[in-house]
Amino acid sequence: GQSLEQPSEVTAVEGAIVQINCTYQTSGFYGLSWYQQHDGGAPTFLSYNALDGLEETGRFSSFLSRSDSYGYLLLQELQMKDSASYFCAVHILTGGGNKLTFGTGTQLKVEL
Amino acid sequence: NAGVTQTPKFQVLKTGQSMTLQCAQDMNHNSMYWYRQDPGMGLRLIYYSASEGTTDKGEVPNGYNVSRLNKREFSLRLESAAPSQTSVYFCASSDGGGGGPTDTQYFGPGTRLTVL
């Protein structure tokens, strides 16, 4: 089976930098994605890593270390609108196609 | 483009009733998925369809059935609803091209289901 671990909650102040970690155990792994979900909304895609290293998209960056089965999402210059839940998700190759397994999510609270 | 649409947005059922949740996408994606989301549990995959004409079980398929009606539409059926199926249900689609960013999933707005 698959398992993912991420912190349940993180609090930071506006303008700060925050890192949300994700560790995983899975077979058939070929990539790690991050999704954002505001209360009452649908998850939306943020970032994807297939290879080791850092991917940068504006204020958001994501990192992957395949040898450590570890990744993180880095949010810079935090804004109030970044208050949301963030999910890491592992991409898995199966005989029936490709699918994602999601972590339980990290609720980020941005304070003034 | 509407993206992924789901109907209904809200539904209340009594135990034992049946219903079908509808999902459609207009992005010409090959793969479609049904998830449920419970507080503190993240998103759990119920069923998925890698391509038109195929369906496979996910992590929590018991009590559900699916139909991939055509490339656009993927429905989820509860034959005999139970209170444990109270949840928010999300449909998603992806290009499913075999790996990489093409597997980005696009989610619908969700259906909030309560079973009494």
mmCIF file of C-alpha atoms in Angstrom:
data_model
loop_
_atom_site.group_PDB
_atom_site.id
_atom_site.type_symbol
_atom_site.label_atom_id
_atom_site.label_comp_id
_atom_site.label_asym_id
_atom_site.label_seq_id
_atom_site.Cartn_x
_atom_site.Cartn_y
_atom_site.Cartn_z
ATOM 1 C CA GLY A 1 0.000 0.000 0.000
ATOM 2 C CA GLN A 2 0.881 3.632 0.130
ATOM 3 C CA SER A 3 1.333 6.008 3.023
ATOM 4 C CA LEU A 4 2.069 9.705 3.175
ATOM 5 C CA GLU A 5 2.806 11.869 6.181
ATOM 6 C CA GLN A 6 2.526 15.626 6.422
ATOM 7 C CA PRO A 7 1.930 17.931 9.389
ATOM 8 C CA SER A 8 -1.704 18.552 10.185
ATOM 9 C CA GLU A 9 -1.360 22.267 10.811
ATOM 10 C CA VAL A 10 1.138 25.089 10.306
ATOM 11 C CA THR A 11 0.800 28.729 11.353
ATOM 12 C CA ALA A 12 2.885 31.613 9.987
ATOM 13 C CA VAL A 13 2.716 35.385 9.687
ATOM 14 C CA GLU A 14 2.089 37.384 6.565
ATOM 15 C CA GLY A 15 5.271 37.994 4.587
ATOM 16 C CA ALA A 16 7.095 35.019 6.087
ATOM 17 C CA ILE A 17 8.339 31.799 4.484
ATOM 18 C CA VAL A 18 6.848 28.432 5.387
ATOM 19 C CA GLN A 19 7.848 24.883 4.468
ATOM 20 C CA ILE A 20 5.397 21.974 4.446
ATOM 21 C CA ASN A 21 7.060 18.571 4.505
ATOM 22 C CA CYS A 22 5.825 15.312 3.052
ATOM 23 C CA THR A 23 7.289 11.843 3.474
ATOM 24 C CA TYR A 24 5.952 8.868 1.596
ATOM 25 C CA GLN A 25 6.173 5.107 1.310
ATOM 26 C CA THR A 26 4.856 3.595 -1.883
ATOM 27 C CA SER A 27 5.561 1.249 -4.737
ATOM 28 C CA GLY A 28 5.245 2.314 -8.351
ATOM 29 C CA PHE A 29 6.192 5.907 -7.486
ATOM 30 C CA TYR A 30 6.982 8.212 -10.347
ATOM 31 C CA GLY A 31 6.248 11.722 -9.098
ATOM 32 C CA LEU A 32 5.025 14.024 -6.319
ATOM 33 C CA SER A 33 2.418 16.743 -6.718
ATOM 34 C CA TRP A 34 1.059 19.452 -4.445
ATOM 35 C CA TYR A 35 -2.515 20.698 -4.392
ATOM 36 C CA GLN A 36 -4.136 23.626 -2.624
ATOM 37 C CA GLN A 37 -7.675 23.611 -1.290
ATOM 38 C CA HIS A 38 -9.513 26.565 0.212
ATOM 39 C CA ASP A 39 -12.374 25.882 2.621
ATOM 40 C CA GLY A 40 -15.404 24.679 0.716
ATOM 41 C CA GLY A 41 -13.537 24.623 -2.579
ATOM 42 C CA ALA A 42 -12.055 22.112 -4.954
ATOM 43 C CA PRO A 43 -8.378 21.093 -4.851
ATOM 44 C CA THR A 44 -6.259 22.906 -7.418
ATOM 45 C CA PHE A 45 -2.859 21.878 -8.763
ATOM 46 C CA LEU A 46 0.220 23.794 -7.571
ATOM 47 C CA SER A 47 3.377 21.915 -8.489
ATOM 48 C CA TYR A 48 4.838 18.637 -9.724
ATOM 49 C CA ASN A 49 8.246 16.957 -9.224
ATOM 50 C CA ALA A 50 9.414 13.842 -11.006
ATOM 51 C CA LEU A 51 13.157 14.319 -10.567
ATOM 52 C CA ASP A 52 15.216 15.247 -7.534
ATOM 53 C CA GLY A 53 15.584 18.947 -6.965
ATOM 54 C CA LEU A 54 13.679 22.168 -6.744
ATOM 55 C CA GLU A 55 10.871 23.376 -9.024
ATOM 56 C CA GLU A 56 9.942 27.050 -8.742
ATOM 57 C CA THR A 57 6.634 28.596 -9.728
ATOM 58 C CA GLY A 58 6.367 32.184 -8.588
ATOM 59 C CA ARG A 59 6.122 32.374 -4.804
ATOM 60 C CA PHE A 60 5.778 28.598 -4.540
ATOM 61 C CA SER A 61 8.584 26.048 -4.854
ATOM 62 C CA SER A 62 8.551 22.295 -4.462
ATOM 63 C CA PHE A 63 11.405 19.939 -3.733
ATOM 64 C CA LEU A 64 11.822 16.194 -4.122
ATOM 65 C CA SER A 65 14.420 13.707 -2.913
ATOM 66 C CA ARG A 66 13.560 10.279 -4.304
ATOM 67 C CA SER A 67 16.301 8.554 -2.314
ATOM 68 C CA ASP A 68 14.844 9.927 0.934
ATOM 69 C CA SER A 69 11.185 9.507 -0.136
ATOM 70 C CA TYR A 70 10.725 13.110 0.915
ATOM 71 C CA GLY A 71 9.457 16.320 -0.534
ATOM 72 C CA TYR A 72 8.396 19.759 0.594
ATOM 73 C CA LEU A 73 6.412 22.747 -0.545
ATOM 74 C CA LEU A 74 7.929 26.157 0.141
ATOM 75 C CA LEU A 75 5.694 29.203 0.198
ATOM 76 C CA GLN A 76 7.403 32.596 0.203
ATOM 77 C CA GLU A 77 6.071 36.095 0.902
ATOM 78 C CA LEU A 78 3.016 34.626 2.547
ATOM 79 C CA GLN A 79 -0.287 36.366 1.933
ATOM 80 C CA MET A 80 -3.569 36.018 3.788
ATOM 81 C CA LYS A 81 -5.068 34.352 0.730
ATOM 82 C CA ASP A 82 -2.553 31.497 1.145
ATOM 83 C CA SER A 83 -4.543 30.296 4.168
ATOM 84 C CA ALA A 84 -5.766 26.930 2.903
ATOM 85 C CA SER A 85 -5.089 23.209 3.093
ATOM 86 C CA TYR A 86 -2.146 21.820 1.167
ATOM 87 C CA PHE A 87 -1.987 18.193 0.055
ATOM 88 C CA CYS A 88 0.974 16.241 -1.200
ATOM 89 C CA ALA A 89 0.091 13.419 -3.577
ATOM 90 C CA VAL A 90 2.188 10.607 -4.998
ATOM 91 C CA HIS A 91 1.769 9.539 -8.617
ATOM 92 C CA ILE A 92 1.581 5.800 -8.961
ATOM 93 C CA LEU A 93 1.822 3.625 -12.055
ATOM 94 C CA THR A 94 -0.618 0.729 -11.971
ATOM 95 C CA GLY A 95 -1.651 -1.884 -14.460
ATOM 96 C CA GLY A 96 -4.944 -0.067 -14.839
ATOM 97 C CA GLY A 97 -3.488 3.379 -15.397
ATOM 98 C CA ASN A 98 -1.995 6.226 -13.456
ATOM 99 C CA LYS A 99 -3.449 7.454 -10.203
ATOM 100 C CA LEU A 100 -2.750 9.737 -7.269
ATOM 101 C CA THR A 101 -2.719 8.939 -3.574
ATOM 102 C CA PHE A 102 -3.191 12.015 -1.408
ATOM 103 C CA GLY A 103 -1.856 12.814 2.022
ATOM 104 C CA THR A 104 -4.244 13.942 4.736
ATOM 105 C CA GLY A 105 -3.379 17.589 4.210
ATOM 106 C CA THR A 106 -1.724 20.452 6.080
ATOM 107 C CA GLN A 107 -3.887 23.355 7.138
ATOM 108 C CA LEU A 108 -1.925 26.582 6.777
ATOM 109 C CA LYS A 109 -3.062 29.593 8.761
ATOM 110 C CA VAL A 110 -1.535 32.922 7.808
ATOM 111 C CA GLU A 111 -1.804 35.584 10.496
ATOM 112 C CA LEU A 112 -1.208 39.316 10.445
ATOM 113 C CA ASN B 1 -14.593 25.774 -21.189
ATOM 114 C CA ALA B 2 -16.472 24.705 -18.063
ATOM 115 C CA GLY B 3 -13.756 22.243 -16.997
ATOM 116 C CA VAL B 4 -15.197 19.570 -14.705
ATOM 117 C CA THR B 5 -18.831 19.885 -13.690
ATOM 118 C CA GLN B 6 -20.711 17.889 -11.072
ATOM 119 C CA THR B 7 -24.386 17.546 -10.243
ATOM 120 C CA PRO B 8 -25.984 17.883 -7.810
ATOM 121 C CA LYS B 9 -24.100 20.323 -5.542
ATOM 122 C CA PHE B 10 -25.950 19.191 -2.420
ATOM 123 C CA GLN B 11 -28.018 16.109 -1.624
ATOM 124 C CA VAL B 12 -29.703 14.667 1.453
ATOM 125 C CA LEU B 13 -30.669 10.997 1.393
ATOM 126 C CA LYS B 14 -32.275 8.623 3.824
ATOM 127 C CA THR B 15 -30.542 5.368 4.681
ATOM 128 C CA GLY B 16 -31.239 2.800 1.977
ATOM 129 C CA GLN B 17 -32.036 5.270 -0.796
ATOM 130 C CA SER B 18 -30.080 5.211 -4.017
ATOM 131 C CA MET B 19 -28.714 8.010 -6.146
ATOM 132 C CA THR B 20 -26.286 8.753 -8.946
ATOM 133 C CA LEU B 21 -23.736 11.548 -8.899
ATOM 134 C CA GLN B 22 -22.983 12.929 -12.331
ATOM 135 C CA CYS B 23 -19.644 14.232 -13.603
ATOM 136 C CA ALA B 24 -18.663 15.620 -16.984
ATOM 137 C CA GLN B 25 -15.483 17.166 -18.373
ATOM 138 C CA ASP B 26 -14.950 19.143 -21.549
ATOM 139 C CA MET B 27 -11.136 18.998 -21.702
ATOM 140 C CA ASN B 28 -10.996 15.822 -23.810
ATOM 141 C CA HIS B 29 -9.213 14.034 -20.970
ATOM 142 C CA ASN B 30 -8.707 10.296 -21.042
ATOM 143 C CA SER B 31 -8.808 9.583 -17.303
ATOM 144 C CA MET B 32 -11.479 10.340 -14.739
ATOM 145 C CA TYR B 33 -11.664 9.784 -10.985
ATOM 146 C CA TRP B 34 -14.065 9.799 -8.061
ATOM 147 C CA TYR B 35 -12.852 10.775 -4.572
ATOM 148 C CA ARG B 36 -14.484 11.243 -1.244
ATOM 149 C CA GLN B 37 -13.233 13.706 1.338
ATOM 150 C CA ASP B 38 -13.990 13.389 5.034
ATOM 151 C CA PRO B 39 -12.704 15.757 7.728
ATOM 152 C CA GLY B 40 -9.081 14.997 8.551
ATOM 153 C CA MET B 41 -8.922 12.154 6.027
ATOM 154 C CA GLY B 42 -7.762 13.900 2.888
ATOM 155 C CA LEU B 43 -8.975 12.682 -0.485
ATOM 156 C CA ARG B 44 -9.545 8.971 -0.902
ATOM 157 C CA LEU B 45 -9.944 7.394 -4.314
ATOM 158 C CA ILE B 46 -13.173 5.463 -4.792
ATOM 159 C CA TYR B 47 -12.965 4.430 -8.463
ATOM 160 C CA TYR B 48 -11.132 5.602 -11.513
ATOM 161 C CA SER B 49 -11.302 5.172 -15.258
ATOM 162 C CA ALA B 50 -7.975 5.313 -17.049
ATOM 163 C CA SER B 51 -9.663 5.505 -20.426
ATOM 164 C CA GLU B 52 -13.081 5.214 -21.989
ATOM 165 C CA GLY B 53 -14.401 1.705 -21.489
ATOM 166 C CA THR B 54 -12.303 0.850 -18.420
ATOM 167 C CA THR B 55 -12.900 1.273 -14.708
ATOM 168 C CA ASP B 56 -10.881 0.174 -11.678
ATOM 169 C CA LYS B 57 -11.337 0.157 -7.943
ATOM 170 C CA GLY B 58 -9.512 2.630 -5.804
ATOM 171 C CA GLU B 59 -8.906 2.670 -2.077
ATOM 172 C CA VAL B 60 -12.527 2.698 -0.838
ATOM 173 C CA PRO B 61 -14.851 1.163 -3.487
ATOM 174 C CA ASN B 62 -17.283 -0.706 -1.240
ATOM 175 C CA GLY B 63 -20.865 0.523 -1.526
ATOM 176 C CA TYR B 64 -20.278 2.303 -4.846
ATOM 177 C CA ASN B 65 -20.507 1.555 -8.549
ATOM 178 C CA VAL B 66 -19.350 3.617 -11.499
ATOM 179 C CA SER B 67 -20.091 3.963 -15.190
ATOM 180 C CA ARG B 68 -17.852 5.585 -17.774
ATOM 181 C CA LEU B 69 -20.674 6.534 -20.092
ATOM 182 C CA ASN B 70 -18.412 8.042 -22.759
ATOM 183 C CA LYS B 71 -15.169 9.989 -22.822
ATOM 184 C CA ARG B 72 -16.811 13.035 -21.211
ATOM 185 C CA GLU B 73 -18.950 11.491 -18.484
ATOM 186 C CA PHE B 74 -18.234 9.380 -15.406
ATOM 187 C CA SER B 75 -21.020 8.674 -12.931
ATOM 188 C CA LEU B 76 -20.929 7.345 -9.372
ATOM 189 C CA ARG B 77 -23.858 5.355 -7.987
ATOM 190 C CA LEU B 78 -24.784 4.622 -4.406
ATOM 191 C CA GLU B 79 -27.187 1.663 -4.511
ATOM 192 C CA SER B 80 -28.183 1.713 -0.841
ATOM 193 C CA ALA B 81 -26.901 4.776 0.968
ATOM 194 C CA ALA B 82 -25.528 4.490 4.505
ATOM 195 C CA PRO B 83 -24.677 7.225 7.042
ATOM 196 C CA SER B 84 -20.986 6.282 6.636
ATOM 197 C CA GLN B 85 -21.230 7.596 3.079
ATOM 198 C CA THR B 86 -21.894 11.118 4.298
ATOM 199 C CA SER B 87 -19.032 13.018 2.696
ATOM 200 C CA VAL B 88 -17.984 15.481 0.039
ATOM 201 C CA TYR B 89 -17.518 13.772 -3.324
ATOM 202 C CA PHE B 90 -15.130 15.152 -5.897
ATOM 203 C CA CYS B 91 -14.786 14.137 -9.503
ATOM 204 C CA ALA B 92 -11.526 14.813 -11.323
ATOM 205 C CA SER B 93 -10.043 14.296 -14.755
ATOM 206 C CA SER B 94 -6.558 14.195 -16.241
ATOM 207 C CA ASP B 95 -4.960 13.616 -19.589
ATOM 208 C CA GLY B 96 -3.446 10.459 -18.168
ATOM 209 C CA GLY B 97 -0.703 10.479 -20.760
ATOM 210 C CA GLY B 98 1.509 8.123 -18.833
ATOM 211 C CA GLY B 99 3.323 10.291 -16.398
ATOM 212 C CA GLY B 100 4.453 13.771 -15.644
ATOM 213 C CA PRO B 101 2.535 17.007 -15.717
ATOM 214 C CA THR B 102 -0.038 15.483 -18.042
ATOM 215 C CA ASP B 103 -1.321 13.651 -14.999
ATOM 216 C CA THR B 104 -2.330 16.885 -13.328
ATOM 217 C CA GLN B 105 -5.834 16.331 -12.078
ATOM 218 C CA TYR B 106 -8.553 18.931 -12.485
ATOM 219 C CA PHE B 107 -11.319 18.772 -9.919
ATOM 220 C CA GLY B 108 -14.998 19.561 -10.058
ATOM 221 C CA PRO B 109 -16.689 21.715 -7.374
ATOM 222 C CA GLY B 110 -17.868 18.709 -5.358
ATOM 223 C CA THR B 111 -21.146 17.229 -4.175
ATOM 224 C CA ARG B 112 -21.973 17.519 -0.502
ATOM 225 C CA LEU B 113 -23.923 14.403 0.450
ATOM 226 C CA THR B 114 -25.625 13.761 3.765
ATOM 227 C CA VAL B 115 -27.164 10.386 4.559
ATOM 228 C CA LEU B 116 -29.578 10.387 7.477
#
